[in-house]
mmCIF file of C-alpha atoms and ligand atoms in Angstrom:
data_model
loop_
_atom_site.group_PDB
_atom_site.id
_atom_site.type_symbol
_atom_site.label_atom_id
_atom_site.label_comp_id
_atom_site.label_asym_id
_atom_site.label_seq_id
_atom_site.Cartn_x
_atom_site.Cartn_y
_atom_site.Cartn_z
ATOM 1 C CA MET A 1118 113.042 93.805 106.583
ATOM 2 C CA GLU A 1119 110.058 92.363 108.054
ATOM 3 C CA THR A 1120 107.151 91.105 104.783
ATOM 4 C CA ILE A 1121 105.348 93.740 105.456
ATOM 5 C CA GLU A 1122 108.413 96.586 104.437
ATOM 6 C CA ARG A 1123 109.117 94.052 102.151
ATOM 7 C CA ILE A 1124 105.889 94.077 100.823
ATOM 8 C CA LYS A 1125 105.330 97.690 100.755
ATOM 9 C CA GLN A 1126 108.664 98.261 99.008
ATOM 10 C CA GLN A 1127 107.822 95.629 96.200
ATOM 11 C CA LEU A 1128 104.949 97.966 96.059
ATOM 12 C CA SER A 1129 106.712 101.500 95.459
ATOM 13 C CA GLU A 1130 108.652 100.505 93.619
ATOM 14 C CA ASN A 1131 107.342 98.797 90.990
ATOM 15 C CA PRO A 1132 103.853 100.662 89.524
ATOM 16 C CA ILE A 1133 102.553 97.921 88.020
ATOM 17 C CA MET A 1134 103.060 94.612 90.167
ATOM 18 C CA LEU A 1135 101.514 91.692 89.951
ATOM 19 C CA TYR A 1136 101.679 88.867 92.996
ATOM 20 C CA MET A 1137 100.816 85.562 90.789
ATOM 21 C CA LYS A 1138 101.941 82.134 91.904
ATOM 22 C CA GLY A 1139 104.741 80.844 89.232
ATOM 23 C CA SER A 1140 105.720 83.434 86.535
ATOM 24 C CA PRO A 1141 104.498 85.100 83.667
ATOM 25 C CA LYS A 1142 106.600 82.296 81.298
ATOM 26 C CA PHE A 1143 105.712 79.239 83.387
ATOM 27 C CA PRO A 1144 102.671 79.938 85.742
ATOM 28 C CA SER A 1145 101.456 77.665 88.271
ATOM 29 C CA CYS A 1146 98.151 77.755 88.422
ATOM 30 C CA GLY A 1147 95.162 78.857 85.948
ATOM 31 C CA PHE A 1148 94.087 81.604 87.916
ATOM 32 C CA SER A 1149 97.613 82.990 87.553
ATOM 33 C CA ALA A 1150 98.315 81.720 84.109
ATOM 34 C CA ARG A 1151 94.818 83.791 82.916
ATOM 35 C CA ALA A 1152 95.382 87.120 84.865
ATOM 36 C CA VAL A 1153 98.695 87.579 83.344
ATOM 37 C CA GLU A 1154 97.760 86.559 80.165
ATOM 38 C CA ALA A 1155 95.693 89.776 79.700
ATOM 39 C CA ILE A 1156 98.441 91.123 81.403
ATOM 40 C CA ILE A 1157 101.217 90.557 78.986
ATOM 41 C CA ASN A 1158 98.558 91.576 75.552
ATOM 42 C CA CYS A 1159 98.326 95.053 77.483
ATOM 43 C CA GLN A 1160 102.068 95.280 76.720
ATOM 44 C CA VAL A 1161 102.906 97.408 79.252
ATOM 45 C CA PRO A 1162 105.995 96.756 82.210
ATOM 46 C CA PHE A 1163 105.117 94.814 85.256
ATOM 47 C CA GLY A 1164 107.018 93.541 88.100
ATOM 48 C CA TYR A 1165 106.098 90.353 89.636
ATOM 49 C CA VAL A 1166 106.760 87.493 93.156
ATOM 50 C CA ASP A 1167 105.938 84.305 92.553
ATOM 51 C CA ILE A 1168 104.544 83.671 96.396
ATOM 52 C CA LEU A 1169 105.230 79.905 96.320
ATOM 53 C CA GLN A 1170 109.029 81.057 95.932
ATOM 54 C CA HIS A 1171 107.853 83.162 98.988
ATOM 55 C CA PRO A 1172 105.496 81.663 102.038
ATOM 56 C CA ASP A 1173 106.235 84.775 104.349
ATOM 57 C CA ILE A 1174 104.365 87.170 101.354
ATOM 58 C CA ARG A 1175 101.465 84.231 100.478
ATOM 59 C CA ALA A 1176 100.613 84.570 104.140
ATOM 60 C CA GLU A 1177 101.176 87.937 104.737
ATOM 61 C CA LEU A 1178 99.958 89.550 101.631
ATOM 62 C CA PRO A 1179 95.991 88.101 102.025
ATOM 63 C CA LYS A 1180 96.147 90.247 105.227
ATOM 64 C CA PHE A 1181 97.660 93.485 103.997
ATOM 65 C CA ALA A 1182 95.272 93.332 100.773
ATOM 66 C CA ASN A 1183 91.909 92.902 102.916
ATOM 67 C CA TRP A 1184 92.019 89.703 99.989
ATOM 68 C CA PRO A 1185 92.425 85.869 100.724
ATOM 69 C CA THR A 1186 93.384 85.012 97.473
ATOM 70 C CA PHE A 1187 96.753 85.349 94.823
ATOM 71 C CA PRO A 1188 96.729 86.615 91.556
ATOM 72 C CA GLN A 1189 96.517 89.550 92.804
ATOM 73 C CA LEU A 1190 96.976 92.695 90.949
ATOM 74 C CA TRP A 1191 98.423 96.924 92.054
ATOM 75 C CA VAL A 1192 98.594 99.602 90.420
ATOM 76 C CA GLU A 1193 100.908 102.417 92.266
ATOM 77 C CA GLY A 1194 100.050 100.682 95.388
ATOM 78 C CA GLU A 1195 96.554 99.979 95.352
ATOM 79 C CA LEU A 1196 95.345 96.860 95.035
ATOM 80 C CA ILE A 1197 92.840 96.489 91.647
ATOM 81 C CA GLY A 1198 91.503 92.856 92.236
ATOM 82 C CA GLY A 1199 92.602 89.508 91.301
ATOM 83 C CA CYS A 1200 92.015 86.626 88.289
ATOM 84 C CA ASP A 1201 87.904 87.160 87.956
ATOM 85 C CA ILE A 1202 88.203 91.833 87.980
ATOM 86 C CA ILE A 1203 91.103 91.922 85.577
ATOM 87 C CA LEU A 1204 89.349 89.760 82.760
ATOM 88 C CA GLU A 1205 86.941 91.678 83.252
ATOM 89 C CA MET A 1206 88.579 94.997 82.821
ATOM 90 C CA PHE A 1207 90.584 93.610 79.791
ATOM 91 C CA GLN A 1208 86.967 92.688 78.717
ATOM 92 C CA LYS A 1209 85.461 95.923 78.926
ATOM 93 C CA GLY A 1210 88.637 97.545 77.190
ATOM 94 C CA GLU A 1211 90.077 98.543 81.243
ATOM 95 C CA LEU A 1212 92.906 97.472 81.762
ATOM 96 C CA GLN A 1213 95.243 98.390 78.779
ATOM 97 C CA PRO A 1214 93.812 102.215 79.409
ATOM 98 C CA LEU A 1215 94.639 101.655 83.260
ATOM 99 C CA LEU A 1216 98.039 99.922 82.904
ATOM 100 C CA LYS A 1217 99.553 102.024 79.663
ATOM 101 C CA GLU A 1218 98.866 105.376 80.953
ATOM 102 C CA THR A 1219 100.247 104.292 84.507
ATOM 103 C CA ALA A 1220 103.797 102.945 82.265
ATOM 104 C CA ALA A 1221 103.709 105.605 80.546
ATOM 105 C CA LYS A 1222 104.419 107.968 84.007
ATOM 106 C CA TYR A 1223 106.546 105.989 85.087
ATOM 107 C CA ALA A 1224 108.174 105.887 81.906
ATOM 108 C CA ASP A 1225 111.674 106.874 82.350
ATOM 109 C CA PRO A 1226 112.503 109.419 79.490
ATOM 110 C CA GLU A 1227 116.452 108.435 78.752
ATOM 111 C CA GLN A 1228 114.210 105.680 76.335
ATOM 112 C CA ALA A 1229 112.002 107.452 74.864
ATOM 113 C CA GLU A 1230 112.418 108.010 71.498
HETATM 114 N N1 LIG B 1856 87.765 84.312 92.173
HETATM 115 C C1 LIG B 1856 89.959 84.057 92.282
HETATM 116 C C2 LIG B 1856 90.624 83.031 91.971
HETATM 117 C C3 LIG B 1856 91.839 83.085 92.902
HETATM 118 C C4 LIG B 1856 91.422 81.717 93.365
HETATM 119 O O1 LIG B 1856 90.585 81.101 94.144
HETATM 120 N N2 LIG B 1856 93.031 81.819 93.994
HETATM 121 C C5 LIG B 1856 92.606 80.491 95.062
HETATM 122 C C6 LIG B 1856 94.011 79.308 93.647
HETATM 123 S S1 LIG B 1856 94.911 79.586 93.190
HETATM 124 C C7 LIG B 1856 94.076 81.013 95.871
HETATM 125 O O2 LIG B 1856 95.263 82.025 95.949
HETATM 126 N N3 LIG B 1856 94.200 80.572 97.586
HETATM 127 C C8 LIG B 1856 94.942 80.763 98.140
HETATM 128 C C9 LIG B 1856 96.439 80.691 98.846
HETATM 129 O O3 LIG B 1856 97.049 79.867 97.913
HETATM 130 O O4 LIG B 1856 97.093 80.912 98.994
HETATM 131 C C10 LIG B 1856 90.278 85.446 90.971
HETATM 132 O O5 LIG B 1856 89.659 86.002 91.306
HETATM 133 O O6 LIG B 1856 91.355 86.276 91.476
HETATM 134 S S1 LIG B 1857 97.436 76.782 92.468
HETATM 135 FE FE1 LIG B 1857 95.351 75.522 92.420
HETATM 136 S S2 LIG B 1857 93.604 76.500 92.196
HETATM 137 FE FE2 LIG B 1857 94.960 78.083 92.004
#
């Protein structure tokens, strides 16, 4: 599959998606570490891609996104932003409602209590 098609598929399958360096448990860069920490704090399920393991995505996503750097947080197929924006939204109390509402919308009803 072409890289762009894979990116589009990842975005359609993951309503909350973080493209980052390293993994949530072992981020490979401070920007990715701070971004993923804020997202983890919101206690929602999210997908991630370690772009260091996927050089093709690292090369293609910035063009598709029109955003030059990583991390990149995508919600419902739309780019929210990078580390600065994620932290600013978190500090303003805007990140958690956005992610919680998104997670609730896509939650598997069979897992509801
Ligand atoms: N101000 C940026 C910081 C992120 C940043 O500068 N990322 C750089 C260094 S990790 C990057 O992704 N460069 C392109 C690359 O490594 O492919 C943000 O808010 O996300
Ligand atoms: S990997 Fe060097 S600043 Fe992110």
